[in-house]
Every structure is written in structure tokens, then in C-alpha cells.
Amino acid sequence: GELRALHDRLKATTVYVTHDQLEAMSMADTIAVMNEGRIEQLGPPQELYDRPATMFVGAFLGSPAMNFLTFSGTVGRGSTEVAIGGVSVPMPEVRDAAESGSLALGVRPEHVDLVSEGGLRGEVVGTEYLGTTQIVTVNTAHGQVKARLPASRRVSDGENAGLTFRKAKLSLFDARSRAVIRSAPRASLAVAAIGAPRWEPLMSDVVLHSLAKRFGDVTALADFSLSIAHGEFVVLLGPTGAGKTTALRLVAGLEAPDEGRVLIGGLDVT
């Protein structure tokens, strides 16, 4: 609230560090989700929430977090469904073949519904009343699923229920690499994921290029690149030890990088 209002009033370029996803989602123009010294995904808050590039991002953003149903199999390019436990689950058209044999279907709790007949079956093991909504927890053979349902919906512990999912909102991941498998809604996804940092030096006010920082045997940052446009509010978000504070200290000149460059306003201040 107040920090964002100050940023808007001053029209300053802002880099902010937090582990609080709600704080990041409410303030940022752009979020860089960090993990183990690297950027997992970079983009506007809504894109990161709706289209996580990795299972880490899907799990880190959202409360409750994204559900993951793990299963074995392969999915060919052009497929519009996956088979989980003998149940066909419709999903957006797959653009890249998935042949690892170990897959995970990701779905947000608000995109899950319970049905009495059909669907992926499971047992209701808990309900959490939240006023207008409730969180219903269902155990399945492929993982636990949380569904956000209207509070008026009657659900009982021990009930055998079927799960259905909103097709357009599903994400498919390679469970070994934990990276998303590209599907139709992601064709125009313009965010940076692992190995693809945003790099636009001529348009940026702050540029971090291939930064690395080590403290003894601990690597705090590795090949960290990020460009921040003038007046942009960027939040570095991640768990403790993700490297976000180290990145901020390098920008502020409180630490010197072991590798890479820091440019502010086109000047190399490394």
C-alpha cells in the first residue's frame, strides 16, 4: 500500500525483496521468483500465477498452493487430454511432446470441482471454512488435492468424491525436470524461465548481467541476469536462501560480485 503509493508518486525505479507472496503480488509490476541463486520465472504477477514455468513457482505462489497430480506415461504433441489412473482429463493442446514417463498435472484449487459421478475419484479428508468459501481436501491415488468451493456446498469427511478440472487452466509438467510442458495457452507466454533471463540493456535503467556471488563453498547467485526498466517496480521473491538479498546488496553496492556486471543508467558501477 504505502510503499507502492510512494513508488508511484516518485516514479522511481524500485527493487524490493520479500519472501511474502501476497506482498509481492499486490505491489509488483514484475516479479522475479528466485530459487537457489537463480531466477525460476520472471513476469507480471498474474502471468506467474496463471502460467507457472516450473513446479516450484506453482507451489510457491498461491494459498493454498497449486495441486500436483503425479502419473506415469507419455503425451504426444497435439494431445488434448491425459490419462490419470484410467481417467481421461481434458487439457489444452500440448505443443511439446512429453516423453520422460514421469509427469505432473498442475491445477489451482479454484479450478477444481467435486462431482458425485465420474471424475478422478478420491476421499474427502478435511474441510476448512473461510466464510464465503471453503477449502476441501481430497486424497487420491495420485496426490492430495485441495479445492476451493462455495461455503454453501455440503461436503462431508469420508465422502467418496469425483474431481473435475477447468480445462483451460491446467498446466502439465515434467516431474523429473519440474519444468512446464508447453501447451496452447502458453504459446505467447512472454516471461523468462530457467536459463532465459530478460536482457534488454538499451531499454533498462538497471541491468544485472551474469552475476555470480559465492561465500566460501556456498553459491548465493549463479549466472543471474535481470534488466529493470526506468520506473518499474520489481520484486525479488523467494524462500530464505534463494539469493534475493544478495542480489539486492549487489545492486546497492554493498557487495562486489565475483563475476558479472551491474549497470545503472548505462554506467558500469560494478
mmCIF file of C-alpha atoms in Angstrom:
data_model
loop_
_atom_site.group_PDB
_atom_site.id
_atom_site.type_symbol
_atom_site.label_atom_id
_atom_site.label_comp_id
_atom_site.label_asym_id
_atom_site.label_seq_id
_atom_site.Cartn_x
_atom_site.Cartn_y
_atom_site.Cartn_z
ATOM 1 C CA GLY A 1 0.000 0.000 0.000
ATOM 2 C CA GLU A 2 2.154 2.841 1.270
ATOM 3 C CA LEU A 3 5.360 1.655 -0.422
ATOM 4 C CA ARG A 4 3.620 1.239 -3.769
ATOM 5 C CA ALA A 5 1.988 4.659 -3.386
ATOM 6 C CA LEU A 6 5.414 6.196 -2.696
ATOM 7 C CA HIS A 7 6.861 4.475 -5.751
ATOM 8 C CA ASP A 8 4.034 5.778 -7.943
ATOM 9 C CA ARG A 9 4.436 9.298 -6.597
ATOM 10 C CA LEU A 10 8.195 9.424 -7.109
ATOM 11 C CA LYS A 11 8.122 7.380 -10.338
ATOM 12 C CA ALA A 12 11.328 5.772 -9.116
ATOM 13 C CA THR A 13 12.896 2.508 -10.258
ATOM 14 C CA THR A 14 12.350 0.137 -7.337
ATOM 15 C CA VAL A 15 13.834 -3.241 -6.455
ATOM 16 C CA TYR A 16 12.224 -4.850 -3.418
ATOM 17 C CA VAL A 17 12.966 -8.142 -1.669
ATOM 18 C CA THR A 18 10.449 -10.303 0.155
ATOM 19 C CA HIS A 19 9.504 -13.912 0.895
ATOM 20 C CA ASP A 20 5.825 -12.907 1.245
ATOM 21 C CA GLN A 21 3.954 -13.813 -1.936
ATOM 22 C CA LEU A 22 0.905 -11.697 -1.056
ATOM 23 C CA GLU A 23 3.106 -8.640 -0.596
ATOM 24 C CA ALA A 24 4.828 -9.311 -3.909
ATOM 25 C CA MET A 25 1.601 -9.923 -5.835
ATOM 26 C CA SER A 26 -0.029 -6.739 -4.524
ATOM 27 C CA MET A 27 2.889 -4.369 -5.247
ATOM 28 C CA ALA A 28 4.972 -5.549 -8.169
ATOM 29 C CA ASP A 29 4.876 -4.660 -11.837
ATOM 30 C CA THR A 30 7.219 -7.604 -12.324
ATOM 31 C CA ILE A 31 8.138 -10.480 -10.009
ATOM 32 C CA ALA A 32 11.349 -12.483 -10.237
ATOM 33 C CA VAL A 33 10.761 -15.775 -8.429
ATOM 34 C CA MET A 34 14.124 -16.955 -7.144
ATOM 35 C CA ASN A 35 15.359 -20.347 -6.002
ATOM 36 C CA GLU A 36 18.901 -21.410 -5.134
ATOM 37 C CA GLY A 37 20.502 -18.285 -6.570
ATOM 38 C CA ARG A 38 18.694 -18.346 -9.918
ATOM 39 C CA ILE A 39 15.555 -16.847 -11.419
ATOM 40 C CA GLU A 40 12.948 -19.553 -11.893
ATOM 41 C CA GLN A 41 10.497 -17.260 -13.655
ATOM 42 C CA LEU A 42 10.107 -13.560 -14.396
ATOM 43 C CA GLY A 43 6.922 -11.751 -15.348
ATOM 44 C CA PRO A 44 3.805 -9.878 -14.240
ATOM 45 C CA PRO A 45 2.121 -11.315 -11.123
ATOM 46 C CA GLN A 46 -0.943 -12.632 -12.974
ATOM 47 C CA GLU A 47 1.133 -14.464 -15.591
ATOM 48 C CA LEU A 48 3.244 -16.161 -12.935
ATOM 49 C CA TYR A 49 0.140 -17.237 -11.042
ATOM 50 C CA ASP A 50 -1.787 -18.479 -14.084
ATOM 51 C CA ARG A 51 1.142 -19.907 -16.052
ATOM 52 C CA PRO A 52 3.946 -21.118 -13.780
ATOM 53 C CA ALA A 53 7.052 -22.131 -15.711
ATOM 54 C CA THR A 54 8.111 -24.644 -13.063
ATOM 55 C CA MET A 55 6.548 -26.699 -10.310
ATOM 56 C CA PHE A 56 8.482 -24.583 -7.814
ATOM 57 C CA VAL A 57 6.729 -21.406 -8.985
ATOM 58 C CA GLY A 58 3.338 -23.137 -8.979
ATOM 59 C CA ALA A 59 3.868 -24.309 -5.416
ATOM 60 C CA PHE A 60 5.375 -21.057 -4.127
ATOM 61 C CA LEU A 61 2.603 -18.790 -5.427
ATOM 62 C CA GLY A 62 -0.923 -19.260 -4.185
ATOM 63 C CA SER A 63 -2.607 -20.129 -0.907
ATOM 64 C CA PRO A 64 -3.347 -22.967 -0.988
ATOM 65 C CA ALA A 65 -0.612 -23.776 -3.466
ATOM 66 C CA MET A 66 -1.120 -25.355 -6.869
ATOM 67 C CA ASN A 67 -2.114 -29.019 -6.693
ATOM 68 C CA PHE A 68 0.070 -31.585 -8.463
ATOM 69 C CA LEU A 69 -1.246 -34.965 -9.591
ATOM 70 C CA THR A 70 1.669 -37.212 -10.494
ATOM 71 C CA PHE A 71 1.335 -40.029 -13.002
ATOM 72 C CA SER A 72 3.362 -42.136 -15.425
ATOM 73 C CA GLY A 73 3.063 -42.000 -19.165
ATOM 74 C CA THR A 74 3.913 -40.027 -22.271
ATOM 75 C CA VAL A 75 1.996 -37.263 -24.013
ATOM 76 C CA GLY A 76 2.408 -36.597 -27.718
ATOM 77 C CA ARG A 77 2.499 -33.232 -29.397
ATOM 78 C CA GLY A 78 -1.043 -32.149 -30.234
ATOM 79 C CA SER A 79 -2.633 -34.171 -27.435
ATOM 80 C CA THR A 80 -5.676 -32.584 -25.767
ATOM 81 C CA GLU A 81 -6.031 -34.978 -22.852
ATOM 82 C CA VAL A 82 -4.010 -37.002 -20.374
ATOM 83 C CA ALA A 83 -4.878 -40.297 -18.707
ATOM 84 C CA ILE A 84 -4.550 -40.373 -14.927
ATOM 85 C CA GLY A 85 -5.494 -43.577 -13.165
ATOM 86 C CA GLY A 86 -7.591 -44.682 -16.133
ATOM 87 C CA VAL A 87 -9.490 -41.371 -16.201
ATOM 88 C CA SER A 88 -9.247 -39.121 -19.253
ATOM 89 C CA VAL A 89 -8.615 -35.499 -18.243
ATOM 90 C CA PRO A 90 -9.126 -32.857 -20.981
ATOM 91 C CA MET A 91 -6.425 -30.183 -21.162
ATOM 92 C CA PRO A 92 -5.117 -27.507 -23.537
ATOM 93 C CA GLU A 93 -3.367 -28.778 -26.652
ATOM 94 C CA VAL A 94 0.170 -29.903 -25.865
ATOM 95 C CA ARG A 95 2.746 -28.103 -28.022
ATOM 96 C CA ASP A 96 5.814 -30.123 -26.957
ATOM 97 C CA ALA A 97 5.910 -33.902 -26.621
ATOM 98 C CA ALA A 98 6.430 -35.216 -23.097
ATOM 99 C CA GLU A 99 8.388 -38.449 -23.127
ATOM 100 C CA SER A 100 10.094 -38.562 -19.707
ATOM 101 C CA GLY A 101 7.489 -41.017 -18.432
ATOM 102 C CA SER A 102 7.086 -39.063 -15.190
ATOM 103 C CA LEU A 103 4.515 -36.269 -15.390
ATOM 104 C CA ALA A 104 2.541 -33.986 -13.099
ATOM 105 C CA LEU A 105 -0.735 -32.215 -13.795
ATOM 106 C CA GLY A 106 -0.966 -28.848 -12.050
ATOM 107 C CA VAL A 107 -4.264 -27.197 -11.108
ATOM 108 C CA ARG A 108 -5.151 -24.318 -8.790
ATOM 109 C CA PRO A 109 -7.711 -25.031 -6.018
ATOM 110 C CA GLU A 110 -10.245 -22.589 -7.523
ATOM 111 C CA HIS A 111 -10.231 -24.600 -10.762
ATOM 112 C CA VAL A 112 -11.225 -27.883 -9.100
ATOM 113 C CA ASP A 113 -14.821 -29.058 -8.708
ATOM 114 C CA LEU A 114 -16.350 -32.056 -6.931
ATOM 115 C CA VAL A 115 -18.880 -34.323 -8.660
ATOM 116 C CA SER A 116 -20.855 -37.279 -7.381
ATOM 117 C CA GLU A 117 -20.407 -39.396 -10.517
ATOM 118 C CA GLY A 118 -17.307 -39.801 -12.710
ATOM 119 C CA GLY A 119 -14.156 -37.750 -12.452
ATOM 120 C CA LEU A 120 -10.926 -38.728 -10.743
ATOM 121 C CA ARG A 121 -12.044 -40.396 -7.515
ATOM 122 C CA GLY A 122 -10.778 -39.638 -4.043
ATOM 123 C CA GLU A 123 -11.761 -39.451 -0.385
ATOM 124 C CA VAL A 124 -12.623 -36.188 1.344
ATOM 125 C CA VAL A 125 -10.347 -35.926 4.395
ATOM 126 C CA GLY A 126 -10.973 -32.369 5.560
ATOM 127 C CA THR A 127 -12.833 -29.092 5.100
ATOM 128 C CA GLU A 128 -11.742 -25.607 6.153
ATOM 129 C CA TYR A 129 -14.461 -22.956 6.406
ATOM 130 C CA LEU A 130 -13.350 -19.497 5.206
ATOM 131 C CA GLY A 131 -16.580 -17.506 5.234
ATOM 132 C CA THR A 132 -17.811 -17.310 1.662
ATOM 133 C CA THR A 133 -15.634 -20.244 0.569
ATOM 134 C CA GLN A 134 -14.249 -23.477 1.973
ATOM 135 C CA ILE A 135 -11.108 -25.476 1.229
ATOM 136 C CA VAL A 136 -11.912 -29.154 0.727
ATOM 137 C CA THR A 137 -9.016 -31.626 0.888
ATOM 138 C CA VAL A 138 -9.286 -34.846 -1.119
ATOM 139 C CA ASN A 139 -6.806 -37.722 -1.081
ATOM 140 C CA THR A 140 -6.348 -39.521 -4.396
ATOM 141 C CA ALA A 141 -4.019 -42.276 -5.572
ATOM 142 C CA HIS A 142 -2.056 -39.593 -7.461
ATOM 143 C CA GLY A 143 -1.683 -36.996 -4.753
ATOM 144 C CA GLN A 144 -3.648 -34.780 -2.413
ATOM 145 C CA VAL A 145 -5.918 -32.144 -3.981
ATOM 146 C CA LYS A 146 -7.344 -29.016 -2.385
ATOM 147 C CA ALA A 147 -10.469 -27.494 -3.905
ATOM 148 C CA ARG A 148 -11.819 -24.002 -3.210
ATOM 149 C CA LEU A 149 -15.617 -24.313 -3.203
ATOM 150 C CA PRO A 150 -18.562 -22.138 -2.124
ATOM 151 C CA ALA A 151 -19.170 -22.394 1.631
ATOM 152 C CA SER A 152 -22.786 -23.362 0.908
ATOM 153 C CA ARG A 153 -21.663 -26.601 -0.774
ATOM 154 C CA ARG A 154 -22.264 -29.600 1.504
ATOM 155 C CA VAL A 155 -19.229 -31.855 1.744
ATOM 156 C CA SER A 156 -18.591 -34.493 4.414
ATOM 157 C CA ASP A 157 -15.372 -36.086 5.645
ATOM 158 C CA GLY A 158 -15.034 -39.648 4.389
ATOM 159 C CA GLU A 159 -17.140 -38.928 1.315
ATOM 160 C CA ASN A 160 -16.059 -40.547 -1.939
ATOM 161 C CA ALA A 161 -15.993 -37.763 -4.493
ATOM 162 C CA GLY A 162 -15.007 -37.244 -8.093
ATOM 163 C CA LEU A 163 -12.709 -34.424 -9.154
ATOM 164 C CA THR A 164 -13.075 -32.438 -12.362
ATOM 165 C CA PHE A 165 -10.813 -29.622 -13.530
ATOM 166 C CA ARG A 166 -11.207 -26.445 -15.574
ATOM 167 C CA LYS A 167 -9.523 -27.438 -18.824
ATOM 168 C CA ALA A 168 -8.127 -24.035 -19.845
ATOM 169 C CA LYS A 169 -6.377 -23.553 -16.507
ATOM 170 C CA LEU A 170 -4.400 -26.807 -16.360
ATOM 171 C CA SER A 171 -0.600 -26.996 -16.525
ATOM 172 C CA LEU A 172 1.411 -30.084 -17.420
ATOM 173 C CA PHE A 173 4.914 -30.552 -16.003
ATOM 174 C CA ASP A 174 7.814 -32.925 -16.480
ATOM 175 C CA ALA A 175 8.047 -34.287 -12.931
ATOM 176 C CA ARG A 176 11.789 -35.023 -13.328
ATOM 177 C CA SER A 177 12.953 -31.610 -14.547
ATOM 178 C CA ARG A 178 9.966 -29.904 -12.842
ATOM 179 C CA ALA A 179 9.621 -27.612 -15.882
ATOM 180 C CA VAL A 180 6.314 -26.898 -17.609
ATOM 181 C CA ILE A 181 5.496 -28.660 -20.856
ATOM 182 C CA ARG A 182 4.313 -26.024 -23.302
ATOM 183 C CA SER A 183 0.614 -26.118 -24.141
ATOM 184 C CA ALA A 184 -1.713 -23.959 -26.256
ATOM 185 C CA PRO A 185 -2.407 -21.073 -23.841
ATOM 186 C CA ARG A 186 1.334 -20.656 -23.333
ATOM 187 C CA ALA A 187 2.218 -20.095 -26.972
ATOM 188 C CA SER A 188 2.622 -16.344 -26.433
ATOM 189 C CA LEU A 189 3.968 -16.539 -22.893
ATOM 190 C CA ALA A 190 6.496 -13.700 -22.602
ATOM 191 C CA VAL A 191 8.239 -14.442 -19.326
ATOM 192 C CA ALA A 192 11.747 -15.546 -18.515
ATOM 193 C CA ALA A 193 12.091 -19.021 -17.073
ATOM 194 C CA ILE A 194 15.143 -21.055 -16.105
ATOM 195 C CA GLY A 195 18.002 -20.359 -18.492
ATOM 196 C CA ALA A 196 16.247 -17.412 -20.186
ATOM 197 C CA PRO A 197 16.820 -14.238 -18.164
ATOM 198 C CA ARG A 198 15.449 -10.995 -19.542
ATOM 199 C CA TRP A 199 18.253 -8.976 -21.096
ATOM 200 C CA GLU A 200 17.382 -5.570 -22.634
ATOM 201 C CA PRO A 201 20.295 -3.251 -21.783
ATOM 202 C CA LEU A 202 19.364 -0.387 -24.112
ATOM 203 C CA MET A 203 15.882 -0.061 -22.618
ATOM 204 C CA SER A 204 16.754 -0.571 -18.970
ATOM 205 C CA ASP A 205 17.635 1.649 -16.066
ATOM 206 C CA VAL A 206 19.210 -1.163 -14.010
ATOM 207 C CA VAL A 207 20.969 -4.086 -15.642
ATOM 208 C CA LEU A 208 22.384 -7.096 -13.813
ATOM 209 C CA HIS A 209 24.424 -9.177 -16.248
ATOM 210 C CA SER A 210 25.607 -12.732 -15.481
ATOM 211 C CA LEU A 211 26.203 -12.067 -11.796
ATOM 212 C CA ALA A 212 27.749 -14.709 -9.567
ATOM 213 C CA LYS A 213 28.453 -14.465 -5.864
ATOM 214 C CA ARG A 214 29.951 -17.069 -3.566
ATOM 215 C CA PHE A 215 30.528 -17.078 0.171
ATOM 216 C CA GLY A 216 33.110 -19.790 0.776
ATOM 217 C CA ASP A 217 31.644 -23.026 -0.548
ATOM 218 C CA VAL A 218 28.140 -21.562 -0.769
ATOM 219 C CA THR A 219 26.935 -20.195 -4.124
ATOM 220 C CA ALA A 220 24.477 -17.386 -3.393
ATOM 221 C CA LEU A 221 23.973 -16.296 -7.016
ATOM 222 C CA ALA A 222 24.781 -18.093 -10.262
ATOM 223 C CA ASP A 223 24.526 -16.618 -13.768
ATOM 224 C CA PHE A 224 21.969 -14.077 -12.526
ATOM 225 C CA SER A 225 20.751 -11.671 -15.232
ATOM 226 C CA LEU A 226 17.951 -9.160 -14.971
ATOM 227 C CA SER A 227 17.074 -5.853 -16.611
ATOM 228 C CA ILE A 228 14.744 -3.349 -14.973
ATOM 229 C CA ALA A 229 13.081 -0.560 -16.938
ATOM 230 C CA HIS A 230 13.022 3.018 -15.695
ATOM 231 C CA GLY A 231 10.171 3.492 -13.215
ATOM 232 C CA GLU A 232 9.463 -0.227 -12.893
ATOM 233 C CA PHE A 233 8.648 -1.860 -9.536
ATOM 234 C CA VAL A 234 10.387 -5.249 -9.449
ATOM 235 C CA VAL A 235 10.060 -7.668 -6.541
ATOM 236 C CA LEU A 236 12.600 -10.425 -5.917
ATOM 237 C CA LEU A 237 10.531 -13.192 -4.337
ATOM 238 C CA GLY A 238 11.700 -16.478 -2.897
ATOM 239 C CA PRO A 239 12.298 -18.549 0.215
ATOM 240 C CA THR A 240 15.124 -17.993 2.672
ATOM 241 C CA GLY A 241 18.433 -18.732 0.965
ATOM 242 C CA ALA A 242 17.136 -18.070 -2.561
ATOM 243 C CA GLY A 243 19.731 -15.317 -3.139
ATOM 244 C CA LYS A 244 17.343 -12.365 -3.312
ATOM 245 C CA THR A 245 19.027 -10.309 -0.564
ATOM 246 C CA THR A 246 22.452 -10.953 -2.077
ATOM 247 C CA ALA A 247 21.171 -9.680 -5.431
ATOM 248 C CA LEU A 248 19.853 -6.514 -3.767
ATOM 249 C CA ARG A 249 23.155 -5.931 -1.963
ATOM 250 C CA LEU A 250 24.992 -6.168 -5.281
ATOM 251 C CA VAL A 251 22.666 -3.562 -6.794
ATOM 252 C CA ALA A 252 23.209 -1.274 -3.795
ATOM 253 C CA GLY A 253 26.990 -1.652 -3.977
ATOM 254 C CA LEU A 254 27.206 -3.257 -0.535
ATOM 255 C CA GLU A 255 28.789 -6.374 -2.026
ATOM 256 C CA ALA A 256 31.007 -6.875 -5.068
ATOM 257 C CA PRO A 257 30.117 -9.706 -7.451
ATOM 258 C CA ASP A 258 32.637 -12.456 -8.145
ATOM 259 C CA GLU A 259 31.547 -12.387 -11.775
ATOM 260 C CA GLY A 260 29.337 -10.219 -13.959
ATOM 261 C CA ARG A 261 28.421 -6.550 -14.157
ATOM 262 C CA VAL A 262 25.976 -4.098 -12.594
ATOM 263 C CA LEU A 263 24.911 -1.145 -14.774
ATOM 264 C CA ILE A 264 22.747 1.720 -13.528
ATOM 265 C CA GLY A 265 21.627 4.322 -16.006
ATOM 266 C CA GLY A 266 24.071 2.880 -18.520
ATOM 267 C CA LEU A 267 27.063 3.279 -16.208
ATOM 268 C CA ASP A 268 29.046 0.268 -15.035
ATOM 269 C CA VAL A 269 29.017 0.526 -11.223
ATOM 270 C CA THR A 270 30.354 -2.944 -10.542
#
